[in-house]
XYZ file of N, CA and C in Angstrom:
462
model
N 8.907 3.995 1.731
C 7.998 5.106 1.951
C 8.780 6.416 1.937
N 7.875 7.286 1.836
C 8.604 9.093 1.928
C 8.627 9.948 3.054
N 9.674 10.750 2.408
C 9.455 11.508 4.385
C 8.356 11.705 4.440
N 7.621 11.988 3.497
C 6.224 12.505 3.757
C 5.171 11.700 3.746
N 5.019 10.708 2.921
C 3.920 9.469 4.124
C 4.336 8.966 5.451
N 5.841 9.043 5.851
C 6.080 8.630 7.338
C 5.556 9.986 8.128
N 5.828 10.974 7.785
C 5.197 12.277 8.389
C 3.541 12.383 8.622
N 2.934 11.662 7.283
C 1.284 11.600 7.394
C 1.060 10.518 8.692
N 1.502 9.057 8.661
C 1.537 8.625 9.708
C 1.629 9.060 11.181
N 2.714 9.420 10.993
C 2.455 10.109 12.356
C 1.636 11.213 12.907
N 1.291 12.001 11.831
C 0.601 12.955 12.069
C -1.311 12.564 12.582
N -1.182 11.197 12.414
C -2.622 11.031 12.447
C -2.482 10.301 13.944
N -1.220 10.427 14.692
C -0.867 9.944 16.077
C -1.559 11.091 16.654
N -2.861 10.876 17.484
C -3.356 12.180 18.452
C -2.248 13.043 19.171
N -1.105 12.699 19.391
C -0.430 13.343 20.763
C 0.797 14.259 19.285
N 1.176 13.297 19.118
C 1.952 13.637 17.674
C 1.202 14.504 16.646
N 0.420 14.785 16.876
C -0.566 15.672 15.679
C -0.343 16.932 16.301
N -0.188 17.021 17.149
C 0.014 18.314 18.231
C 1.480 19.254 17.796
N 2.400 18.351 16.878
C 3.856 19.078 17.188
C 3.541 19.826 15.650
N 4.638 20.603 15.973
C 4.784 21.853 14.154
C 4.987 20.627 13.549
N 4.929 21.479 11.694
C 5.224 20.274 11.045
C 7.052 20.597 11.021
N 7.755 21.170 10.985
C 9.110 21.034 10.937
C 9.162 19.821 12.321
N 9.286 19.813 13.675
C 9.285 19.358 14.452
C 8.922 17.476 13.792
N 7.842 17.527 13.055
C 7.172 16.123 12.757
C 8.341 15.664 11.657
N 8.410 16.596 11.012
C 9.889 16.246 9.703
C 10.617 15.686 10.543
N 11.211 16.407 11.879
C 12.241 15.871 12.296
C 12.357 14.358 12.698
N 11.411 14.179 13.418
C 10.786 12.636 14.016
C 10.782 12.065 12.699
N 9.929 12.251 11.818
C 9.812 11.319 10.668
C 10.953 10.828 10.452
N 12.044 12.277 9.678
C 13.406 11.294 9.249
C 14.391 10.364 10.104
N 14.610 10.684 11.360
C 15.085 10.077 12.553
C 15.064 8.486 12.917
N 13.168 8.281 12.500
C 11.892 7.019 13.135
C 12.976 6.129 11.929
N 13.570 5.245 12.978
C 14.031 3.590 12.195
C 13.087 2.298 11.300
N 13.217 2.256 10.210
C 12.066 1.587 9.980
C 12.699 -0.008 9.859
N 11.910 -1.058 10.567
C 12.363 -2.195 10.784
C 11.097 -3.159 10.213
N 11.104 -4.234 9.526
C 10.623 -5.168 8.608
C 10.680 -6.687 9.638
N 9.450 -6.684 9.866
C 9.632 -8.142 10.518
C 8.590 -9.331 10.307
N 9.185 -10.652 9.891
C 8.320 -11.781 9.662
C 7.536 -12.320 10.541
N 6.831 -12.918 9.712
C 5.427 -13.570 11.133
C 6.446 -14.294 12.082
N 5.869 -14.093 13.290
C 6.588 -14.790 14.476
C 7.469 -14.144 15.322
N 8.489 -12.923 14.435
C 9.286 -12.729 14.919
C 8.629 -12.051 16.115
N 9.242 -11.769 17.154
C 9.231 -11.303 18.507
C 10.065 -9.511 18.121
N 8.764 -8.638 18.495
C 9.734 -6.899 18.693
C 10.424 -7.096 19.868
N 9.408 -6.931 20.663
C 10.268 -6.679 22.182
C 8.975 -8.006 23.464
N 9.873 -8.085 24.397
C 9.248 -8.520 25.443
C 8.566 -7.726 26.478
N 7.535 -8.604 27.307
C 6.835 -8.045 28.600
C 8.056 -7.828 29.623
N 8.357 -6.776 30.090
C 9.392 -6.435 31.001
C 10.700 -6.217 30.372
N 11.219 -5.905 29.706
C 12.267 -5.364 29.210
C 12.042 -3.954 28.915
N 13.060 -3.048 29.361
C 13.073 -1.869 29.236
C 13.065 -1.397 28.446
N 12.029 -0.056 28.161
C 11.523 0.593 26.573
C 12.401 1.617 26.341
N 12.802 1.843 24.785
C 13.639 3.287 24.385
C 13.060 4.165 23.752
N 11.486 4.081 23.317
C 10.467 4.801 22.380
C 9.207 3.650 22.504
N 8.828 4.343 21.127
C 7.476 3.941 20.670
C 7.714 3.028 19.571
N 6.697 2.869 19.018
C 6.980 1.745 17.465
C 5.533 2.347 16.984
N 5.346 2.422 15.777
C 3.976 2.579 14.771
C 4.253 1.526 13.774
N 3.038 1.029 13.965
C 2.842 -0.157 13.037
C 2.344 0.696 11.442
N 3.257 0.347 10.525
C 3.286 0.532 9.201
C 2.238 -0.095 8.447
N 2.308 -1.364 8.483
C 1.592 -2.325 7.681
C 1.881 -3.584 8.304
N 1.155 -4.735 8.258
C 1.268 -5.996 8.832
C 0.146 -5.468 10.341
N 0.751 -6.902 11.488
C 0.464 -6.732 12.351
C 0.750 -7.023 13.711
N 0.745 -6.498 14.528
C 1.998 -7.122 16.082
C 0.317 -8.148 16.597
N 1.209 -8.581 17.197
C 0.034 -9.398 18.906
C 0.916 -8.889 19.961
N 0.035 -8.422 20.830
C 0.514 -8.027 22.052
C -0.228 -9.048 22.971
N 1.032 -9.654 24.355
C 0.420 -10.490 24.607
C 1.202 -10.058 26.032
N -0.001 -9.898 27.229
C 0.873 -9.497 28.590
C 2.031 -10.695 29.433
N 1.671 -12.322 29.197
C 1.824 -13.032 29.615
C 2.848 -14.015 28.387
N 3.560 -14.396 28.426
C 4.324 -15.505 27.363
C 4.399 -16.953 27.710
N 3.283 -17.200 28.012
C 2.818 -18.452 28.206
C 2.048 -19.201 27.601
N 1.783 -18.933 26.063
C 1.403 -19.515 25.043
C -0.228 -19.093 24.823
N -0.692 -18.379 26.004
C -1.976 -18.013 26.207
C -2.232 -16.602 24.819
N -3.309 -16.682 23.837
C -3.830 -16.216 23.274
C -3.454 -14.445 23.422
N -2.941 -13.793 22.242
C -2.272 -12.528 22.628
C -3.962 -11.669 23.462
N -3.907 -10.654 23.928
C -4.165 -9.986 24.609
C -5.112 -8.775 23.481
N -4.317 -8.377 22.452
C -4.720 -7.498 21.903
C -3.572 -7.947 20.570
N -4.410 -7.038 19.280
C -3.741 -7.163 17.921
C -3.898 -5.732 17.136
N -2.715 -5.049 16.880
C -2.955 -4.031 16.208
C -2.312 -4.196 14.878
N -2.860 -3.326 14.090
C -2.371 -2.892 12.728
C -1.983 -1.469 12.221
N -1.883 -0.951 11.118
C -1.446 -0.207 10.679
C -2.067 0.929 11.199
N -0.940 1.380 11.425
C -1.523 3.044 12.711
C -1.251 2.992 14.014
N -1.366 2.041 14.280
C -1.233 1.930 15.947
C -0.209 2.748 16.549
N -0.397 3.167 17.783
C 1.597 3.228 17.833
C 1.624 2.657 19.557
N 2.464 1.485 19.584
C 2.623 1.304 20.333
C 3.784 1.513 21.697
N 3.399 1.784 22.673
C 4.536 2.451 24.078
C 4.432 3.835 23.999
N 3.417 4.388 23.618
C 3.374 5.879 23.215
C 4.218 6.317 24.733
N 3.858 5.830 25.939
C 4.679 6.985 26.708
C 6.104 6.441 27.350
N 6.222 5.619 26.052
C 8.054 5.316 26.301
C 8.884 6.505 25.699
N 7.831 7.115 24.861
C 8.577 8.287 24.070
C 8.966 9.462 24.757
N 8.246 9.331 26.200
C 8.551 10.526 26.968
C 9.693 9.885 28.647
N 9.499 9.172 28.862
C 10.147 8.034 29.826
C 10.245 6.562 30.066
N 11.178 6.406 30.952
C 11.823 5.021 30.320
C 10.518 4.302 31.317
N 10.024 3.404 30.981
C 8.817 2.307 31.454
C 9.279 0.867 31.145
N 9.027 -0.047 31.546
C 9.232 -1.331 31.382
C 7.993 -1.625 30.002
N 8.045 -2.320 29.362
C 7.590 -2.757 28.212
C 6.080 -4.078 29.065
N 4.789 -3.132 28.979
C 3.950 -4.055 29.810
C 3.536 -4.868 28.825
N 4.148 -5.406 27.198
C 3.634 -6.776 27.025
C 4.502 -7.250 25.901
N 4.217 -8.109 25.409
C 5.023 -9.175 24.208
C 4.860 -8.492 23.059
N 5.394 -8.147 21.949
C 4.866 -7.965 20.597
C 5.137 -9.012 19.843
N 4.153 -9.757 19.135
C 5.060 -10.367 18.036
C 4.657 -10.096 16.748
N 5.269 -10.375 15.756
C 4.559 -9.864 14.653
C 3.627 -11.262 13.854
N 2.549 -10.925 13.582
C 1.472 -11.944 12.980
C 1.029 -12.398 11.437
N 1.981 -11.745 10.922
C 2.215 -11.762 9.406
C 3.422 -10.563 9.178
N 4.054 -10.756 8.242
C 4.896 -9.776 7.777
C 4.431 -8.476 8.044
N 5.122 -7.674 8.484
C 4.957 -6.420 9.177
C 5.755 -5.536 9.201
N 5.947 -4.259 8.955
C 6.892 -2.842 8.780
C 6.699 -2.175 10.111
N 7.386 -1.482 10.952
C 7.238 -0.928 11.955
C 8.312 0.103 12.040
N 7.945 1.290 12.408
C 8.512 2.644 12.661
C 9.170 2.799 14.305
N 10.594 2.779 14.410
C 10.488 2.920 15.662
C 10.691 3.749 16.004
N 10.552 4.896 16.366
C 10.401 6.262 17.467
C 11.464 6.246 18.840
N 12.861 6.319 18.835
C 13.162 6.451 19.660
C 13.243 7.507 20.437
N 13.052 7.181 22.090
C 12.732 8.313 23.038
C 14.209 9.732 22.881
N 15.150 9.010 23.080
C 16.370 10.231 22.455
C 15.851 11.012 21.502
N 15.379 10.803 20.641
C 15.043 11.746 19.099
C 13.841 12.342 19.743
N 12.493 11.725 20.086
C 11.661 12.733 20.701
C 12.474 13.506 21.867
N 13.599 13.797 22.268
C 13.756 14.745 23.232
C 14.657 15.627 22.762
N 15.534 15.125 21.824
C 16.205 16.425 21.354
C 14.936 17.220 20.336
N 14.083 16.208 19.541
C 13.121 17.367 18.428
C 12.296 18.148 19.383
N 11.904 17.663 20.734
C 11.096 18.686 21.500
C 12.124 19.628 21.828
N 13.298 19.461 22.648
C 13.759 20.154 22.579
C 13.884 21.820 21.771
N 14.128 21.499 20.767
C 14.507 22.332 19.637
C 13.114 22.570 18.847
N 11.787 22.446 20.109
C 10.936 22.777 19.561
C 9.978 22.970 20.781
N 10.062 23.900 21.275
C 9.070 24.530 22.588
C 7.974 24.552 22.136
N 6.958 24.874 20.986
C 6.066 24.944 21.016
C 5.476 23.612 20.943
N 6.137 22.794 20.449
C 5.676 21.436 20.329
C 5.331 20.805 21.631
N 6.482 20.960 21.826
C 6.646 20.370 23.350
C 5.344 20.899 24.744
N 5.398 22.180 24.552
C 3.925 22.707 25.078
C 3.001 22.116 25.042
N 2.361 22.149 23.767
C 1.494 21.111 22.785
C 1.418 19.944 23.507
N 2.025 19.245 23.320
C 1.989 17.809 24.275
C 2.025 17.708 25.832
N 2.505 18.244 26.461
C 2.540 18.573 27.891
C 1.330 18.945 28.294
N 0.595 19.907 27.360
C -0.728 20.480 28.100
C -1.475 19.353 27.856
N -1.635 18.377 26.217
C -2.747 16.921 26.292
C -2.182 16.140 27.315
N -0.908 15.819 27.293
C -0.505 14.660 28.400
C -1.264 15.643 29.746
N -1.024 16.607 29.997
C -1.775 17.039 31.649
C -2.980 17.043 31.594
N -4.009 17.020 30.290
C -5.598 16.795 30.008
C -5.477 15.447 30.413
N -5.011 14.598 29.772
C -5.338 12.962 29.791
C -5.360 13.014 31.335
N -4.417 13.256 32.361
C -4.034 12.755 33.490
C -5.190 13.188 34.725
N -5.651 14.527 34.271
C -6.995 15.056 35.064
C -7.728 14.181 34.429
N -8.096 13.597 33.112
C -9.387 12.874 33.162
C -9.128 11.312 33.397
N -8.028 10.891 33.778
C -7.659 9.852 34.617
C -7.564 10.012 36.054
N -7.851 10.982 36.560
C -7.998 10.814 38.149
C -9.415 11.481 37.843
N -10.327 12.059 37.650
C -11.714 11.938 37.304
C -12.022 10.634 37.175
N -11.707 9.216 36.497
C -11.817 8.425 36.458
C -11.744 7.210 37.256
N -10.625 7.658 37.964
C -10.166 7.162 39.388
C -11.469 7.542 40.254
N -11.324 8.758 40.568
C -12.181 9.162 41.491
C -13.631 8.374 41.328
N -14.474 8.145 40.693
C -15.359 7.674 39.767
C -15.792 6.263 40.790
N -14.475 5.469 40.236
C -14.136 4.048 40.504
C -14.383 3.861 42.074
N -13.716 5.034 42.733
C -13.297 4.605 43.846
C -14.580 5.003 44.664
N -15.386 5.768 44.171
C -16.592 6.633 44.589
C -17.598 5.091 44.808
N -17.708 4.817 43.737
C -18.471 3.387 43.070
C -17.702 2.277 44.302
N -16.182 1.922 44.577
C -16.398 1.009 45.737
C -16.674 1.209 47.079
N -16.251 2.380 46.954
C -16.919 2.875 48.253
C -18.457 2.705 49.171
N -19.355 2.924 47.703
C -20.488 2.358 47.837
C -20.850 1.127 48.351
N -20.159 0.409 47.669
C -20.147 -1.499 47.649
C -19.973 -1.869 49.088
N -18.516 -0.965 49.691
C -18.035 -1.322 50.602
C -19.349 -1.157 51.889
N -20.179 0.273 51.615
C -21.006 0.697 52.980
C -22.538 0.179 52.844
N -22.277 -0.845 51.137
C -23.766 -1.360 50.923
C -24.244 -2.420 51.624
């Protein structure tokens, strides 16, 4: 692929759509691209994350549990998965494996911090959606908790 379909890819990442395009060049050329056969295993549930991954083509199973139990979820091309490993280190909450031959972009968190870095406006950009998402996750919370509250005095 070209810098510039790895650049379209990402660019159609909501959070990643947010940065300049020099900033997205940068990520693009950086993002490791890794080729993996059905079966193979990306990463495990609980092992510590260094980025993200975008699925190219093919497809992962994500599976929370590795106990032979039916994956959890299956993405394909576009996805990007650990989006907020790209900003801090998190434990990896599930299995990937890949389910047919599969291309995957990996996004390491180092490279998103020097390209934000060396790119304030970007970095803005994302800070203000990541602080949207997080108010409409405690809106959501609140919601939930409103709702057992009920249960509890019903």
């Amino acid at each position: 692929m070209s810098l510039d379909d790895d650049m379209a890819l990402l660019a159609r990442q909501p959070l990643l759509s947010l940065m300049e395009r020099d900033a997205l060049r940068l990520l693009a050329f950086a993002a490791e691209s890794r080729t993996l056969r059905a079966g193979d295993v990306l990463f495990r549930a609980g092992e510590a994350s260094d980025g993200a991954v975008l699925v190219v083509s093919g497809a992962l199973a994500l599976a929370t549990a590795d106990d032979g139990r039916p994956a959890n979820e299956i993405v394909g091309p576009g996805a990007l998965v650990g989006e907020l490993a790209l900003f801090t280190s998190v434990p990896r909450q599930a299995t990937a494996i890949a389910r047919e031959p599969t291309q995957v972009m990996r996004l390491p968190r180092s490279v998103m911090r020097r390209v934000l870095g060396e790119s304030p406006a970007s970095a803005e950009a994302i800070a203000a959606a990541i602080g949207d998402r997080l108010r409409g996750f405690v809106g959501e919370l609140s919601t939930v908790q409103k709702a057992l509250s009920a249960l509890d005095e019903g």
